[in-house]
């Protein structure tokens, strides 16, 4: 039973850590995207009229916005399965079940909850991974855009 409890607690901790990572990504990418949109809109507006300029800029901004959306998907509220339910425990005690009988009855429910929580955590991790990839693509496109701008000013 201790091993089952430990695994359940591990999934709960994993949920908390994944939510923290997704939240940090949301904050970072939102700030970067906001600054880039402001810079592109007000400071370099005339440069965004030609394809060599606007393609990498908008690919970068689009990728960064996609990163925010993926992170938001990761932190959206999901059901965290808590087992056993208090009603079930109360019912078992009222029926006079022994500790061993209660344990035997609730372990399958706990294991299903652990499995469902692990599946949800894997989905969160997948969204965070996709968000990270989108962030890297977005930053890469903005670096290309910046290189084009710097090259234009030096010409």
PDB file of C-alpha atoms in Angstrom:
ATOM      1  CA  UNK A   1       0.000   0.000   0.000  1.00  0.00           C
ATOM      2  CA  UNK A   2       2.921   2.348   0.710  1.00  0.00           C
ATOM      3  CA  UNK A   3       4.247   1.831  -2.809  1.00  0.00           C
ATOM      4  CA  UNK A   4       0.850   2.717  -4.286  1.00  0.00           C
ATOM      5  CA  UNK A   5       0.631   5.848  -2.107  1.00  0.00           C
ATOM      6  CA  UNK A   6       4.151   6.863  -3.113  1.00  0.00           C
ATOM      7  CA  UNK A   7       3.292   6.510  -6.810  1.00  0.00           C
ATOM      8  CA  UNK A   8       0.100   8.533  -6.334  1.00  0.00           C
ATOM      9  CA  UNK A   9       2.059  11.295  -4.570  1.00  0.00           C
ATOM     10  CA  UNK A  10       4.637  11.251  -7.376  1.00  0.00           C
ATOM     11  CA  UNK A  11       1.950  11.922  -9.984  1.00  0.00           C
ATOM     12  CA  UNK A  12       0.569  14.766  -7.867  1.00  0.00           C
ATOM     13  CA  UNK A  13       4.049  16.300  -7.601  1.00  0.00           C
ATOM     14  CA  UNK A  14       4.564  15.837 -11.343  1.00  0.00           C
ATOM     15  CA  UNK A  15       1.316  17.712 -12.018  1.00  0.00           C
ATOM     16  CA  UNK A  16       2.467  20.612  -9.871  1.00  0.00           C
ATOM     17  CA  UNK A  17       5.875  20.762 -11.551  1.00  0.00           C
ATOM     18  CA  UNK A  18       4.418  20.604 -15.065  1.00  0.00           C
ATOM     19  CA  UNK A  19       1.967  23.398 -14.266  1.00  0.00           C
ATOM     20  CA  UNK A  20       4.874  25.501 -12.996  1.00  0.00           C
ATOM     21  CA  UNK A  21       6.892  24.939 -16.165  1.00  0.00           C
ATOM     22  CA  UNK A  22       3.943  25.758 -18.401  1.00  0.00           C
ATOM     23  CA  UNK A  23       3.207  28.891 -16.393  1.00  0.00           C
ATOM     24  CA  UNK A  24       6.808  30.059 -16.699  1.00  0.00           C
ATOM     25  CA  UNK A  25       6.714  29.480 -20.460  1.00  0.00           C
ATOM     26  CA  UNK A  26       3.497  31.478 -20.732  1.00  0.00           C
ATOM     27  CA  UNK A  27       5.040  34.411 -18.886  1.00  0.00           C
ATOM     28  CA  UNK A  28       8.314  34.383 -20.788  1.00  0.00           C
ATOM     29  CA  UNK A  29       6.817  33.959 -24.249  1.00  0.00           C
ATOM     30  CA  UNK A  30       4.086  36.543 -23.623  1.00  0.00           C
ATOM     31  CA  UNK A  31       6.651  39.177 -22.653  1.00  0.00           C
ATOM     32  CA  UNK A  32       8.922  38.382 -25.599  1.00  0.00           C
ATOM     33  CA  UNK A  33       5.999  38.352 -28.043  1.00  0.00           C
ATOM     34  CA  UNK A  34       4.647  41.626 -26.695  1.00  0.00           C
ATOM     35  CA  UNK A  35       8.009  43.326 -27.062  1.00  0.00           C
ATOM     36  CA  UNK A  36       8.494  41.995 -30.576  1.00  0.00           C
ATOM     37  CA  UNK A  37       5.022  43.037 -31.703  1.00  0.00           C
ATOM     38  CA  UNK A  38       5.603  46.506 -30.268  1.00  0.00           C
ATOM     39  CA  UNK A  39       9.012  46.769 -31.944  1.00  0.00           C
ATOM     40  CA  UNK A  40       7.716  45.445 -35.273  1.00  0.00           C
ATOM     41  CA  UNK A  41       4.630  47.591 -35.249  1.00  0.00           C
ATOM     42  CA  UNK A  42       6.078  50.919 -34.197  1.00  0.00           C
ATOM     43  CA  UNK A  43       9.799  50.901 -34.837  1.00  0.00           C
ATOM     44  CA  UNK A  44      10.174  48.871 -38.018  1.00  0.00           C
ATOM     45  CA  UNK A  45       6.815  49.257 -39.696  1.00  0.00           C
ATOM     46  CA  UNK A  46       8.286  50.321 -43.026  1.00  0.00           C
ATOM     47  CA  UNK A  47      10.531  47.239 -43.096  1.00  0.00           C
ATOM     48  CA  UNK A  48       7.572  44.877 -42.744  1.00  0.00           C
ATOM     49  CA  UNK A  49       6.272  45.718 -46.221  1.00  0.00           C
ATOM     50  CA  UNK A  50       8.696  43.439 -48.130  1.00  0.00           C
ATOM     51  CA  UNK A  51       8.565  39.599 -47.987  1.00  0.00           C
ATOM     52  CA  UNK A  52      12.194  39.131 -46.881  1.00  0.00           C
ATOM     53  CA  UNK A  53      11.272  41.146 -43.791  1.00  0.00           C
ATOM     54  CA  UNK A  54       7.726  40.167 -42.969  1.00  0.00           C
ATOM     55  CA  UNK A  55       7.990  36.406 -43.580  1.00  0.00           C
ATOM     56  CA  UNK A  56      10.526  35.665 -40.810  1.00  0.00           C
ATOM     57  CA  UNK A  57       8.928  38.288 -38.552  1.00  0.00           C
ATOM     58  CA  UNK A  58       5.423  36.842 -38.792  1.00  0.00           C
ATOM     59  CA  UNK A  59       6.674  33.238 -38.694  1.00  0.00           C
ATOM     60  CA  UNK A  60       8.462  34.174 -35.472  1.00  0.00           C
ATOM     61  CA  UNK A  61       5.470  35.966 -33.963  1.00  0.00           C
ATOM     62  CA  UNK A  62       3.122  33.170 -35.052  1.00  0.00           C
ATOM     63  CA  UNK A  63       5.378  30.516 -33.509  1.00  0.00           C
ATOM     64  CA  UNK A  64       5.622  32.463 -30.266  1.00  0.00           C
ATOM     65  CA  UNK A  65       1.845  32.823 -30.107  1.00  0.00           C
ATOM     66  CA  UNK A  66       1.524  29.097 -30.781  1.00  0.00           C
ATOM     67  CA  UNK A  67       3.918  28.490 -27.874  1.00  0.00           C
ATOM     68  CA  UNK A  68       1.640  30.520 -25.602  1.00  0.00           C
ATOM     69  CA  UNK A  69      -1.428  28.575 -26.766  1.00  0.00           C
ATOM     70  CA  UNK A  70       0.310  25.229 -26.196  1.00  0.00           C
ATOM     71  CA  UNK A  71       1.350  26.311 -22.705  1.00  0.00           C
ATOM     72  CA  UNK A  72      -2.193  27.423 -21.948  1.00  0.00           C
ATOM     73  CA  UNK A  73      -3.410  23.986 -23.031  1.00  0.00           C
ATOM     74  CA  UNK A  74      -0.902  22.446 -20.627  1.00  0.00           C
ATOM     75  CA  UNK A  75      -2.123  24.432 -17.622  1.00  0.00           C
ATOM     76  CA  UNK A  76      -5.841  24.175 -18.288  1.00  0.00           C
ATOM     77  CA  UNK A  77      -7.692  22.627 -15.404  1.00  0.00           C
ATOM     78  CA  UNK A  78      -8.074  18.888 -15.568  1.00  0.00           C
ATOM     79  CA  UNK A  79      -9.569  16.397 -13.174  1.00  0.00           C
ATOM     80  CA  UNK A  80      -7.011  14.942 -10.782  1.00  0.00           C
ATOM     81  CA  UNK A  81      -8.406  11.628  -9.670  1.00  0.00           C
ATOM     82  CA  UNK A  82      -8.369  11.203  -5.927  1.00  0.00           C
ATOM     83  CA  UNK A  83      -8.864   7.698  -4.655  1.00  0.00           C
ATOM     84  CA  UNK A  84     -10.439   6.296  -2.634  1.00  0.00           C
ATOM     85  CA  UNK A  85     -13.479   8.490  -2.300  1.00  0.00           C
ATOM     86  CA  UNK A  86     -14.501   9.224   1.269  1.00  0.00           C
ATOM     87  CA  UNK A  87     -17.974   7.837   0.603  1.00  0.00           C
ATOM     88  CA  UNK A  88     -16.460   4.471  -0.330  1.00  0.00           C
ATOM     89  CA  UNK A  89     -14.340   4.341   2.815  1.00  0.00           C
ATOM     90  CA  UNK A  90     -17.326   5.258   4.968  1.00  0.00           C
ATOM     91  CA  UNK A  91     -19.411   2.547   3.311  1.00  0.00           C
ATOM     92  CA  UNK A  92     -16.702  -0.071   3.910  1.00  0.00           C
ATOM     93  CA  UNK A  93     -16.355   0.895   7.575  1.00  0.00           C
ATOM     94  CA  UNK A  94     -20.122   0.883   8.125  1.00  0.00           C
ATOM     95  CA  UNK A  95     -20.312  -2.613   6.648  1.00  0.00           C
ATOM     96  CA  UNK A  96     -17.622  -3.758   9.094  1.00  0.00           C
ATOM     97  CA  UNK A  97     -14.887  -4.515   6.555  1.00  0.00           C
ATOM     98  CA  UNK A  98     -11.463  -5.216   8.031  1.00  0.00           C
ATOM     99  CA  UNK A  99      -8.462  -3.095   7.127  1.00  0.00           C
ATOM    100  CA  UNK A 100      -7.240  -5.833   4.778  1.00  0.00           C
ATOM    101  CA  UNK A 101     -10.649  -6.088   3.037  1.00  0.00           C
ATOM    102  CA  UNK A 102     -10.806  -2.322   2.598  1.00  0.00           C
ATOM    103  CA  UNK A 103      -7.291  -2.260   1.193  1.00  0.00           C
ATOM    104  CA  UNK A 104      -8.100  -5.087  -1.202  1.00  0.00           C
ATOM    105  CA  UNK A 105     -11.201  -3.232  -2.418  1.00  0.00           C
ATOM    106  CA  UNK A 106      -9.654   0.213  -2.871  1.00  0.00           C
ATOM    107  CA  UNK A 107      -6.300  -0.660  -4.474  1.00  0.00           C
ATOM    108  CA  UNK A 108      -7.790  -1.235  -7.965  1.00  0.00           C
ATOM    109  CA  UNK A 109      -9.539   2.145  -7.729  1.00  0.00           C
ATOM    110  CA  UNK A 110      -6.339   3.864  -6.620  1.00  0.00           C
ATOM    111  CA  UNK A 111      -4.386   2.228  -9.436  1.00  0.00           C
ATOM    112  CA  UNK A 112      -6.956   3.411 -12.007  1.00  0.00           C
ATOM    113  CA  UNK A 113      -6.676   6.918 -10.572  1.00  0.00           C
ATOM    114  CA  UNK A 114      -2.883   6.809 -10.758  1.00  0.00           C
ATOM    115  CA  UNK A 115      -3.081   5.630 -14.372  1.00  0.00           C
ATOM    116  CA  UNK A 116      -5.582   8.365 -15.305  1.00  0.00           C
ATOM    117  CA  UNK A 117      -3.433  11.008 -13.580  1.00  0.00           C
ATOM    118  CA  UNK A 118      -0.302   9.743 -15.352  1.00  0.00           C
ATOM    119  CA  UNK A 119      -2.122   9.973 -18.690  1.00  0.00           C
ATOM    120  CA  UNK A 120      -3.138  13.571 -17.939  1.00  0.00           C
ATOM    121  CA  UNK A 121       0.412  14.425 -16.904  1.00  0.00           C
ATOM    122  CA  UNK A 122       1.777  12.930 -20.108  1.00  0.00           C
ATOM    123  CA  UNK A 123      -0.606  15.138 -22.067  1.00  0.00           C
ATOM    124  CA  UNK A 124       0.617  18.189 -20.122  1.00  0.00           C
ATOM    125  CA  UNK A 125       4.233  17.233 -20.806  1.00  0.00           C
ATOM    126  CA  UNK A 126       3.450  16.804 -24.518  1.00  0.00           C
ATOM    127  CA  UNK A 127       1.931  20.302 -24.722  1.00  0.00           C
ATOM    128  CA  UNK A 128       4.943  21.759 -22.890  1.00  0.00           C
ATOM    129  CA  UNK A 129       7.340  20.002 -25.296  1.00  0.00           C
ATOM    130  CA  UNK A 130       5.430  21.338 -28.302  1.00  0.00           C
ATOM    131  CA  UNK A 131       5.392  24.795 -26.739  1.00  0.00           C
ATOM    132  CA  UNK A 132       9.156  24.642 -26.264  1.00  0.00           C
ATOM    133  CA  UNK A 133       9.701  23.615 -29.902  1.00  0.00           C
ATOM    134  CA  UNK A 134       7.449  26.436 -31.068  1.00  0.00           C
ATOM    135  CA  UNK A 135       9.374  28.859 -28.836  1.00  0.00           C
ATOM    136  CA  UNK A 136      12.702  27.789 -30.358  1.00  0.00           C
ATOM    137  CA  UNK A 137      11.310  28.116 -33.906  1.00  0.00           C
ATOM    138  CA  UNK A 138       9.901  31.546 -33.060  1.00  0.00           C
ATOM    139  CA  UNK A 139      13.155  32.797 -31.583  1.00  0.00           C
ATOM    140  CA  UNK A 140      15.059  31.382 -34.562  1.00  0.00           C
ATOM    141  CA  UNK A 141      12.794  33.200 -37.019  1.00  0.00           C
ATOM    142  CA  UNK A 142      13.156  36.448 -35.065  1.00  0.00           C
ATOM    143  CA  UNK A 143      16.955  36.029 -35.080  1.00  0.00           C
ATOM    144  CA  UNK A 144      16.809  35.607 -38.883  1.00  0.00           C
ATOM    145  CA  UNK A 145      14.604  38.698 -39.088  1.00  0.00           C
ATOM    146  CA  UNK A 146      17.040  40.629 -36.884  1.00  0.00           C
ATOM    147  CA  UNK A 147      19.964  39.506 -39.047  1.00  0.00           C
ATOM    148  CA  UNK A 148      18.187  40.768 -42.148  1.00  0.00           C
ATOM    149  CA  UNK A 149      17.470  44.116 -40.460  1.00  0.00           C
ATOM    150  CA  UNK A 150      21.067  44.494 -39.257  1.00  0.00           C
ATOM    151  CA  UNK A 151      22.352  43.522 -42.711  1.00  0.00           C
ATOM    152  CA  UNK A 152      20.096  46.141 -44.285  1.00  0.00           C
ATOM    153  CA  UNK A 153      21.320  48.903 -41.990  1.00  0.00           C
ATOM    154  CA  UNK A 154      24.958  48.063 -42.714  1.00  0.00           C
ATOM    155  CA  UNK A 155      24.414  48.090 -46.465  1.00  0.00           C
TER     156      UNK A 155
END
